[in-house]
Coordinates of C-alpha atoms (C1' of nucleotides) in Angstrom, one line a residue:
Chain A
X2 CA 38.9 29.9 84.2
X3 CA 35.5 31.8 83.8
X4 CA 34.7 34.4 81.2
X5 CA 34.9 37.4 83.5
X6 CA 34.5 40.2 80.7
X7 CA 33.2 39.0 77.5
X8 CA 30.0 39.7 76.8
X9 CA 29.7 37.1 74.0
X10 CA 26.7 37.9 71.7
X11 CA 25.6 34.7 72.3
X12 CA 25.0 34.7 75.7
X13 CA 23.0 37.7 75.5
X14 CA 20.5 35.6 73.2
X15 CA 20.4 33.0 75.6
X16 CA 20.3 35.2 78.6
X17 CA 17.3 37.1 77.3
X18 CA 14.1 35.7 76.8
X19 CA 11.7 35.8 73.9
X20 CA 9.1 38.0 75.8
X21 CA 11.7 40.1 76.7
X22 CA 13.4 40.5 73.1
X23 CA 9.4 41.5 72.1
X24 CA 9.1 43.7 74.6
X25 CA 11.8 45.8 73.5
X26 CA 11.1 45.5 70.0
X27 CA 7.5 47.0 70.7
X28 CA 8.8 50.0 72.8
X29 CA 11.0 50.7 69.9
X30 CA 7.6 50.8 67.8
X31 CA 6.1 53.0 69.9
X32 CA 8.7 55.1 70.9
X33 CA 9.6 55.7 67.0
X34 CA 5.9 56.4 66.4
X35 CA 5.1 53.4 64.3
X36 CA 2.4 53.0 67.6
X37 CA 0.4 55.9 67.4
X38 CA -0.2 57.1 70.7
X39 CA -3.9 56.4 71.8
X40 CA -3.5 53.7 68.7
X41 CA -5.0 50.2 69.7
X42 CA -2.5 47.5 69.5
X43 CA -3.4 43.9 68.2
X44 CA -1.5 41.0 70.0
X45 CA -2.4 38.7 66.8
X46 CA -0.2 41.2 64.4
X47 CA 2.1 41.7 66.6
X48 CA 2.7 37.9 67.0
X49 CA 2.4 37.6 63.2
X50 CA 5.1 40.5 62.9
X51 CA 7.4 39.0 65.5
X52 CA 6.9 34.8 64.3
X53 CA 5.4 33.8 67.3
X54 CA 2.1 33.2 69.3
X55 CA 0.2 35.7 71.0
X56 CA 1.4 34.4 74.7
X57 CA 5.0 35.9 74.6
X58 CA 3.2 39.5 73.2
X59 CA 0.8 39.4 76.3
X60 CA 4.0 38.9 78.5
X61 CA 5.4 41.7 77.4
X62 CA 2.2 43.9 77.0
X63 CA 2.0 43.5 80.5
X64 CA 5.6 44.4 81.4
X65 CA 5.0 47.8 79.0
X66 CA 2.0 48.5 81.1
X67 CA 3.7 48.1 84.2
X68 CA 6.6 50.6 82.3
X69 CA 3.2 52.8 81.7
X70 CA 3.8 52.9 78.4
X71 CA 0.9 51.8 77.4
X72 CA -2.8 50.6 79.3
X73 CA -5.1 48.4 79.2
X74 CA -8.5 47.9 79.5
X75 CA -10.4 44.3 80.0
X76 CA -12.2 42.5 77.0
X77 CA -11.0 45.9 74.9
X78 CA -7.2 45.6 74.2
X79 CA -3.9 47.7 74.8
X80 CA -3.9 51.3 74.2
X81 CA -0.9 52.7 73.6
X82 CA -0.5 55.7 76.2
X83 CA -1.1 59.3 75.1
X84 CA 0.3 61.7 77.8
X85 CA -1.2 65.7 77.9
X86 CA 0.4 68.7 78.3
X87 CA -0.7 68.1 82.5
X88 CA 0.9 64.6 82.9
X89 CA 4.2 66.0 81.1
X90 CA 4.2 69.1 83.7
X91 CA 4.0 66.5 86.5
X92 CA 7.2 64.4 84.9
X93 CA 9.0 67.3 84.9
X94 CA 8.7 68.2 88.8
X95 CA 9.7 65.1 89.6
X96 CA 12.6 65.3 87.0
X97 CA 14.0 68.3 88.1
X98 CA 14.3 66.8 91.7
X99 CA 16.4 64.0 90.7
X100 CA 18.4 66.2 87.5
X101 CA 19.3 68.0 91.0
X102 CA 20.5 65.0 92.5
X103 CA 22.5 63.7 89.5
X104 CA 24.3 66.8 89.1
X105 CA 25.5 66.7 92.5
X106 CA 26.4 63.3 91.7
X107 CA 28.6 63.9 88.8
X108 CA 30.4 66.5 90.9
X109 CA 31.5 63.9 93.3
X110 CA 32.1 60.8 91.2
X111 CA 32.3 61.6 87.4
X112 CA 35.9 60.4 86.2
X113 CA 38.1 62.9 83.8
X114 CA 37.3 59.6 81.2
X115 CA 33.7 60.2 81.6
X116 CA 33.8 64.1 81.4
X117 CA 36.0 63.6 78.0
X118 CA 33.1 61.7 76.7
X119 CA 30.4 64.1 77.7
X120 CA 32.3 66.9 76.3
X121 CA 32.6 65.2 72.7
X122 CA 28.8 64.9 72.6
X123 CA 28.8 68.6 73.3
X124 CA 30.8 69.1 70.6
X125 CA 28.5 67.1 68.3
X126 CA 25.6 68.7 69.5
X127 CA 27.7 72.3 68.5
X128 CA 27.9 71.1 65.3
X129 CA 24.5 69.8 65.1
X130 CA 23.2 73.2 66.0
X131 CA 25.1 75.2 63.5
X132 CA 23.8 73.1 60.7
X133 CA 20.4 73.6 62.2
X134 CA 19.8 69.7 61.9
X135 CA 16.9 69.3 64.7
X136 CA 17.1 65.7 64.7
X137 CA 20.3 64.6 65.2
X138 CA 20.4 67.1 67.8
X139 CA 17.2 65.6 69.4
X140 CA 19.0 62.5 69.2
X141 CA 22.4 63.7 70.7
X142 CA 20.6 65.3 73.5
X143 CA 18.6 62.4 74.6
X144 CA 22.3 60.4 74.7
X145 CA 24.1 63.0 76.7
X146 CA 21.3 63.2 79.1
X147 CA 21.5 59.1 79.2
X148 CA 25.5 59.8 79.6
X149 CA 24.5 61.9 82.8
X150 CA 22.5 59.9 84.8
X151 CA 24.5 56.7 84.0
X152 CA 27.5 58.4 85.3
X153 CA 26.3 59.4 88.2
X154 CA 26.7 55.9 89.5
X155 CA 23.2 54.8 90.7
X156 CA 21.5 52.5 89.1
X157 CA 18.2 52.8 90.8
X158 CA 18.4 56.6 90.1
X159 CA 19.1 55.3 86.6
X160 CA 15.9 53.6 86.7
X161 CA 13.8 56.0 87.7
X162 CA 15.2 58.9 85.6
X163 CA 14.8 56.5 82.5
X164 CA 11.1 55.5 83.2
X165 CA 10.1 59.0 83.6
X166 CA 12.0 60.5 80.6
X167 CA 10.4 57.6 78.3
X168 CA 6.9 58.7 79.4
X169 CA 8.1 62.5 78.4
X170 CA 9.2 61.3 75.1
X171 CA 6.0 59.8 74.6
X172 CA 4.5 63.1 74.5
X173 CA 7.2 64.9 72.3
X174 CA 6.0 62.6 69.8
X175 CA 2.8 64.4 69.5
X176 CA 4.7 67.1 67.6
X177 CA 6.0 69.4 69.5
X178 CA 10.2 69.0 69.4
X179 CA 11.6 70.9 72.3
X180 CA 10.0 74.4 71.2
X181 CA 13.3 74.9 68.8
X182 CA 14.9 76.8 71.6
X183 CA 18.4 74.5 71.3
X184 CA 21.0 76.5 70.5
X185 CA 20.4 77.8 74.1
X186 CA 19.8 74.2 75.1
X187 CA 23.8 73.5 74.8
X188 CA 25.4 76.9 76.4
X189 CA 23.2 75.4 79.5
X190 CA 25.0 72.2 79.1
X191 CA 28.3 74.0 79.0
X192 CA 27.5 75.1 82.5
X193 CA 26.8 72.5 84.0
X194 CA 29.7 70.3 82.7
X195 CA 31.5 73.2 84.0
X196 CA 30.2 73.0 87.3
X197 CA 30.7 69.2 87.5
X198 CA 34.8 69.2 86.0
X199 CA 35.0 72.1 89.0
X200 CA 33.6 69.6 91.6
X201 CA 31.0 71.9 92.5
X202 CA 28.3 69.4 94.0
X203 CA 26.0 72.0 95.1
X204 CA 26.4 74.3 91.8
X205 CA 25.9 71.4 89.5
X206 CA 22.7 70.3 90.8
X207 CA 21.3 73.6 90.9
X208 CA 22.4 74.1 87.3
X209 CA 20.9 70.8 85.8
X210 CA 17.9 71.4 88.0
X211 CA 17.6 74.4 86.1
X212 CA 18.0 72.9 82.6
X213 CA 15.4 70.8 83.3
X214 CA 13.2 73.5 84.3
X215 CA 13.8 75.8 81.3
X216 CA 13.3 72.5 79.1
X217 CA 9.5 72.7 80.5
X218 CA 9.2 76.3 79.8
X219 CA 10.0 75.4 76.5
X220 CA 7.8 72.7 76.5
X221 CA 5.3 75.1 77.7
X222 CA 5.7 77.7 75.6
X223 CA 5.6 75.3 72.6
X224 CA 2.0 73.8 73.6
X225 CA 0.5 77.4 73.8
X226 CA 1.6 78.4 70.6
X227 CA 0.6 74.8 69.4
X228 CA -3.2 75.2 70.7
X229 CA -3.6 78.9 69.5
X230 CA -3.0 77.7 65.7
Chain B
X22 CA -27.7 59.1 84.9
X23 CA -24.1 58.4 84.9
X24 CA -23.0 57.0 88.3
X25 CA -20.5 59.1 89.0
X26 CA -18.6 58.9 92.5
X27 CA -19.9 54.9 93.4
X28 CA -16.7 52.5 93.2
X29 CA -18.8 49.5 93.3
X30 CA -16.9 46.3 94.0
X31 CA -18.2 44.8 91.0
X32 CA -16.9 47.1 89.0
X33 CA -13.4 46.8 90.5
X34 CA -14.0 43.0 90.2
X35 CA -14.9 43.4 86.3
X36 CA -12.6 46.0 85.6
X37 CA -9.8 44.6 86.6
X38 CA -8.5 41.4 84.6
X39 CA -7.3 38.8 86.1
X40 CA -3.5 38.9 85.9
X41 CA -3.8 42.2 87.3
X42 CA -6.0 40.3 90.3
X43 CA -3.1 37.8 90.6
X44 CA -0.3 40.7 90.4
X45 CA -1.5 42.3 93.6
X46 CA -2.1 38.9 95.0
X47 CA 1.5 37.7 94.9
X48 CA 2.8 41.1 95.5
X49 CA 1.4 41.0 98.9
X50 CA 2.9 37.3 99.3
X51 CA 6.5 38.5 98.7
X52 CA 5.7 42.1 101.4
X53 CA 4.3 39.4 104.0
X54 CA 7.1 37.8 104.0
X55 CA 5.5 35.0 102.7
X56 CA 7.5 34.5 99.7
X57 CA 10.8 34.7 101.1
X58 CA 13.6 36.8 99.3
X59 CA 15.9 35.0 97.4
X60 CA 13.1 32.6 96.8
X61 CA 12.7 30.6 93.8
X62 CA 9.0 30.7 92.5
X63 CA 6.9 28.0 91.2
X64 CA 4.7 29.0 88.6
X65 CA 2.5 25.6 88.5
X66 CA 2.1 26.0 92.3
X67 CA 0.7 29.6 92.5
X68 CA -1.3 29.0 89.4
X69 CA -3.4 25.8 91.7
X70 CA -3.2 28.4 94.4
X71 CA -5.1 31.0 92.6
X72 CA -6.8 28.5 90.6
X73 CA -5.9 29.9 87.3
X74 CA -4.0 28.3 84.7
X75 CA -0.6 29.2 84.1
X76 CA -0.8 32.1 81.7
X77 CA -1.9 34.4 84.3
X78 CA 0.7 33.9 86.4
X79 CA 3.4 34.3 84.0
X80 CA 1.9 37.7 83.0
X81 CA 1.5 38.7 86.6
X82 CA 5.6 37.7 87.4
X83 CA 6.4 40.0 84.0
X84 CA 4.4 42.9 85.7
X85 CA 6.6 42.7 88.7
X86 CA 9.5 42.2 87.0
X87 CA 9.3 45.2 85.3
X88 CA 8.4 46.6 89.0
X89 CA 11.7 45.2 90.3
X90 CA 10.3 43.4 92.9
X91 CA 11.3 39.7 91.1
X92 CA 14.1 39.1 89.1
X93 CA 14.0 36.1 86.3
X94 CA 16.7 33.7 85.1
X95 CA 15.5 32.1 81.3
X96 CA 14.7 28.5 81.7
X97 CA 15.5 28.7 85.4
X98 CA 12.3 30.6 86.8
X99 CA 11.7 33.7 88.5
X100 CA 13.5 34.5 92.0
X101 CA 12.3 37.2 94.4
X102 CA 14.6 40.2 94.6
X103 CA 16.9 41.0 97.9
X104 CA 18.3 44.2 98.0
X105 CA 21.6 44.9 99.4
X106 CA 22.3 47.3 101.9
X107 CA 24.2 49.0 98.7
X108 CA 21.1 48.7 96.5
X109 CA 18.8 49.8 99.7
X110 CA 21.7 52.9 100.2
X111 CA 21.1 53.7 96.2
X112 CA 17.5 53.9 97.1
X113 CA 17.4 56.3 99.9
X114 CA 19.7 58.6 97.5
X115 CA 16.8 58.5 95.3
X116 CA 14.2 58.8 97.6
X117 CA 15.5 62.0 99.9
X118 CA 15.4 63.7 96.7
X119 CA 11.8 62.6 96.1
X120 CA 10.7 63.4 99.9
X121 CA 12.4 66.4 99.5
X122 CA 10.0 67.3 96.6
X123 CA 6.8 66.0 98.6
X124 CA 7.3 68.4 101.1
X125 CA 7.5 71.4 99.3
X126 CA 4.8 70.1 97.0
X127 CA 2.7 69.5 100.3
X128 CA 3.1 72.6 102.0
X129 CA 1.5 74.5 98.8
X130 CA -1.5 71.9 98.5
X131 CA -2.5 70.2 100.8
X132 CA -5.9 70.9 102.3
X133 CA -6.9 71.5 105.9
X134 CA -8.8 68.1 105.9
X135 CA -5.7 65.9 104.6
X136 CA -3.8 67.8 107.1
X137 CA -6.3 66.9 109.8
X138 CA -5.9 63.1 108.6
X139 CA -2.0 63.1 108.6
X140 CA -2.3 64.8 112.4
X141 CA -4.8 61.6 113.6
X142 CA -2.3 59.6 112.1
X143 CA 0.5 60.9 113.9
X144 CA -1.5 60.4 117.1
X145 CA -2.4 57.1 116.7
X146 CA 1.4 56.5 116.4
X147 CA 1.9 58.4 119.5
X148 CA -0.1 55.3 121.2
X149 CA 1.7 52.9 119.9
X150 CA 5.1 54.4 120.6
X151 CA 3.8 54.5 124.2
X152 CA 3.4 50.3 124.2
X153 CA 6.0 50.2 122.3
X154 CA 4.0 48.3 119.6
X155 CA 6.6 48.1 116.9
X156 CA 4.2 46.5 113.9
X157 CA 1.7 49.3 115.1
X158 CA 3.7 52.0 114.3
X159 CA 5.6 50.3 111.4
X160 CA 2.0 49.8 109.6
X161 CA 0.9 53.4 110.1
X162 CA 4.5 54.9 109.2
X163 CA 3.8 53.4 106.1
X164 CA 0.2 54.6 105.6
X165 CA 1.4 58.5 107.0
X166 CA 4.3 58.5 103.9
X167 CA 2.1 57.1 101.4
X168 CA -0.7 59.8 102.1
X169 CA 2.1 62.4 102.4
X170 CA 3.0 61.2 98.5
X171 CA -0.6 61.1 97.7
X172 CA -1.6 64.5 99.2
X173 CA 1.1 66.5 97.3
X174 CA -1.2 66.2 94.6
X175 CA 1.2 64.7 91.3
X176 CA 0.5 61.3 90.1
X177 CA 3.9 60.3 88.6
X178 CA 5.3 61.4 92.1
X179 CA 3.6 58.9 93.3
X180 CA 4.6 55.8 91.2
X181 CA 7.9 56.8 91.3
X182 CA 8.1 57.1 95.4
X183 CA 6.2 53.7 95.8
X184 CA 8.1 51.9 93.2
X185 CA 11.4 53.0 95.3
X186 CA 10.0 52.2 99.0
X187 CA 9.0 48.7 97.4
X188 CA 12.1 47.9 96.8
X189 CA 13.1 49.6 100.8
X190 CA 10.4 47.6 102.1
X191 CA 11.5 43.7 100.7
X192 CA 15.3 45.3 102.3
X193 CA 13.7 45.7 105.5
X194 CA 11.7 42.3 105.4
X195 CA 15.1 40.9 106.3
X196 CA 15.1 41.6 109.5
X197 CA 16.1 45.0 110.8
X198 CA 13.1 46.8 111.2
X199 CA 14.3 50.6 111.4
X200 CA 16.7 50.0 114.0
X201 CA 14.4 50.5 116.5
X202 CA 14.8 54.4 116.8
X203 CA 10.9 55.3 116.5
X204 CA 10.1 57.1 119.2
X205 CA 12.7 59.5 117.3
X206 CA 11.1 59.0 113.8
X207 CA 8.1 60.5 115.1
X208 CA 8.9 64.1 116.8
X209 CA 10.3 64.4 113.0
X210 CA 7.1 64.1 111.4
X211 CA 5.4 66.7 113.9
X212 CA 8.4 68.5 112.7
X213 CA 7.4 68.6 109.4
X214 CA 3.9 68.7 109.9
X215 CA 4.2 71.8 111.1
X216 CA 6.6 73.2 108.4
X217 CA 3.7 72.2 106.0
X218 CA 1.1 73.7 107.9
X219 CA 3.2 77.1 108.2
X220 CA 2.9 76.7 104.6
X221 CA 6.5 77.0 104.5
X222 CA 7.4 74.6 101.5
X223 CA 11.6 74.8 101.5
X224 CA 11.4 74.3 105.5
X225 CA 8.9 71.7 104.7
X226 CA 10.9 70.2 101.8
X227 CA 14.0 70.6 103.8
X228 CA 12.5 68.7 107.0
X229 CA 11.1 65.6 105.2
X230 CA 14.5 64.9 103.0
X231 CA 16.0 65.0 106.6
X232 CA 13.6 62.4 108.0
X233 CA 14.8 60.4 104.8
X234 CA 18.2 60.8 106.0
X235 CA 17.5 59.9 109.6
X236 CA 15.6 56.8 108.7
X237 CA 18.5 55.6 106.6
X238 CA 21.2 56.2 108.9
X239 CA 19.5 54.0 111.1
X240 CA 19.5 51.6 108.6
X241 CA 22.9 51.8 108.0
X242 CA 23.2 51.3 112.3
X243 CA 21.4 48.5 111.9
X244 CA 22.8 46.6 109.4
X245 CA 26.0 47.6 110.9
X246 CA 25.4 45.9 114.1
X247 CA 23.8 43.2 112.5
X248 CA 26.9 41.9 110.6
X249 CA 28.8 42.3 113.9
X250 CA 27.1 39.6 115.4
Chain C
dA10 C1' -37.1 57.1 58.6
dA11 C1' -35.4 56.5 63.3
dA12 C1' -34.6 53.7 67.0
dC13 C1' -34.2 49.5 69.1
dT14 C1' -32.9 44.6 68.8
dA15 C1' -30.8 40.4 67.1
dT16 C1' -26.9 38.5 64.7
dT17 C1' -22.4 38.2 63.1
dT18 C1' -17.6 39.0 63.3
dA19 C1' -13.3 40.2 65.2
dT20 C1' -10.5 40.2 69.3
dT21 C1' -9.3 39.3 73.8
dG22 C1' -9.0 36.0 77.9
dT23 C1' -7.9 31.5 79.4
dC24 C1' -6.6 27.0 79.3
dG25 C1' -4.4 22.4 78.6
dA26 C1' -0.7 20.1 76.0
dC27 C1' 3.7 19.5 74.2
dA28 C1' 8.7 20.7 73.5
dA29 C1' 13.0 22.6 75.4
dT30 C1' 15.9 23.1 79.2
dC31 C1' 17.9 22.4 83.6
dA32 C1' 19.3 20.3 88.3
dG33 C1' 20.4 16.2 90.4
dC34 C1' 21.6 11.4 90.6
dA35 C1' 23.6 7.1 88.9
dA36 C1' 26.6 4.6 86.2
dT37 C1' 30.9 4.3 83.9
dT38 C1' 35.7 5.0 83.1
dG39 C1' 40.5 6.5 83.8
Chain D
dC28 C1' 38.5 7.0 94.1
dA29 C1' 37.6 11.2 91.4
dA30 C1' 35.7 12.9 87.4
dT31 C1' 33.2 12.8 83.5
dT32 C1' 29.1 11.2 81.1
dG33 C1' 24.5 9.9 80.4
dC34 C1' 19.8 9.3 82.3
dT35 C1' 15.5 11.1 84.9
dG36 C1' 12.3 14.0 87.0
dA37 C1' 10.7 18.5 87.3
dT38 C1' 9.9 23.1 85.6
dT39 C1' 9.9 26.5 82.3
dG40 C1' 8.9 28.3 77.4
dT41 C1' 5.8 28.2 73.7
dC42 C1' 1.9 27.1 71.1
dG43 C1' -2.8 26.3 69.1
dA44 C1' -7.6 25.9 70.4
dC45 C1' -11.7 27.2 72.6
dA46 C1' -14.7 30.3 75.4
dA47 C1' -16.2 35.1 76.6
dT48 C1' -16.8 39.6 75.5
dA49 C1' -17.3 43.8 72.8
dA50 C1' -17.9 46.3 68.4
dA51 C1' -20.2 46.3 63.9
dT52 C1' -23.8 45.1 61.0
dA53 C1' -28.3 43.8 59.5
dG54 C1' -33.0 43.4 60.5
dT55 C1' -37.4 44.6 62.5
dT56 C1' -40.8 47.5 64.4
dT57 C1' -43.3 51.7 65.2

DNA sequence: AAACTATTTATTGTCGACAATCAGCAATTG
DNA sequence: CAATTGCTGATTGTCGACAATAAATAGTTT
């Protein structure tokens, strides 16, 4: 009989390859902010840091690159990507075209089990909000957003939606969180789980489509104030 | 003096490094066709090919892994992707959203000259609908989309659209070729050529996801009669 | 003293070699 | 005779070493 559903620890080890493991582990560094964006990144420390030679780093340089999280330049090293306030405006049109498309989604196919779940983060972010703790928030917002585009049941769109979001969160590292506005953040949330538990295809879209574009505004809004100081 | 607007091919050459180099080169082994899908590939045998060591190439299969268009087993090698007609279904989702935004995007930007350009290309597929050249026209219905993406003027746009019609494009290397409908696929760009140069983005917009729509239904007709046989 | 040049040093780019692992075949055993 | 077990050849995974390049430093000249 074959192990249909067990997803042993150990075969994820085995499944995954050292390059691979790296890889990870250096987005998390960079996504966290230990990588500095525009920071140069040494494959020797890197190698030293993870216990092995620079060949498995290079690998997975390369992948990151390809991920455009970070660039390279020949004979000069890996950089790790700094995106401006431009590059972040262009994310976002191309992320409210496919927020659109994963609202409509989650009309058609989210299960009652899957809108349970989403409305518990809501609840946690209601919570978060009232004891005005930004970062869990932050955090919490970034999983029910994940939650969203997973359940809309297409793993390509998945793909896409997550490569553009971790360029975006490249630049919220550069200080500015969201311009604050988050209490508002979740009564738009509300909405469009409402739209989606109603079935409303069209309404959902149009509503997360919306998020997303109000998100910019804050974004926006945030980098003005940001370059006046 | 700085020279400014002069791409010299050295500089490309010297720029570039040379996994990069052998990235491009093996991508355009697996869209020829000459890497077959499915395809287990040899890392020692494209290394002599290129004439590189080994390294290279391994950095060069990471790249396109992370670009989806290989997928690799630890300790067995790296395979070259098929998509499924479910996977190539999960694409076209995706991408009607994108086209969707290029049209609008296009209709607001795009200059009389790229319009001119986009026109000659649509005659030149004109003649080649007339002797019913199919490569003809599949060639340049791939160079009209990819200026279409390029014209609407947003870079990130543009990575995500051609990482998505890479993946169409290995689909289509297995055999169905657009089910034959092109005489069709072209009144539809003159369709929305002329949305964009009303300057009428949502008709625009509108128009293009439709062509998206079109294209994959005959897809679906395709593979549909394909499987018959 | 300033500017240009030579040298040194650190880091990347590439390679060949060795160890680990896997697929296939042969031999053995019940 | 089927099935399991143990080899064998080939291929991948990883490493350390060397060459090539760029930044930093020191030295020289005007």
């Amino acid at each position: 009989m074959a192990p249909t559903a067990a997803p042993t620890k150990l075969q994820l080890v085995q499944s995954n390859s050292l390059p691979a493991l790296v890889q990870v582990e250096i987005e998390q560094l960079i996504l966290c902010g230990e990588l500095a964006a525009g920071e140069r990144i040494n494959e020797s420390d890197l190698a030293m840091r993870f216990g092995t030679s620079r060949g498995p780093v290079r690998e997975a340089l390369r992948g990151l690159e390809e991920s455009r999280l970070v660039r390279s330049e020949k004979n000069r090293g890996v950089f790790v990507r700094e995106v401006s306030v431009a590059e972040a405006d262009e994310i976002y049109d191309v992320r409210e075209a496919l927020d659109q498309l994963i609202g409509q989604r989650l009309a058609e196919r989210a299960t009652p089990q899957q809108l349970c779940e989403l409305d518990a983060i809501l609840e946690e972010m209601d919570r978060a909000t009232a004891v005005q703790d930004v970062n869990s928030y932050h955090a919490l917002n970034l999983r029910f957003h994940d939650m969203l585009v997973d359940f809309a049941g297409n793993a390509r769109l998945t793909e896409s939606y997550r490569l553009l979001t971790k360029g975006l969160l490249l630049f919220r590292l550069r200080g500015l969180q969201d311009g604050g506005g988050f209490p508002v953040s979740n009564t738009e949330h509300k909405a469009v789980m409402a739209a989606i538990a109603a079935r409303d295809g069209a309404r959902a879209g149009r509503l997360l489509r919306q998020h997303a574009a109000a998100s910019r505004a804050r974004m926006h809004k945030a980098a003005a104030s940001r370059t006046r100081k």
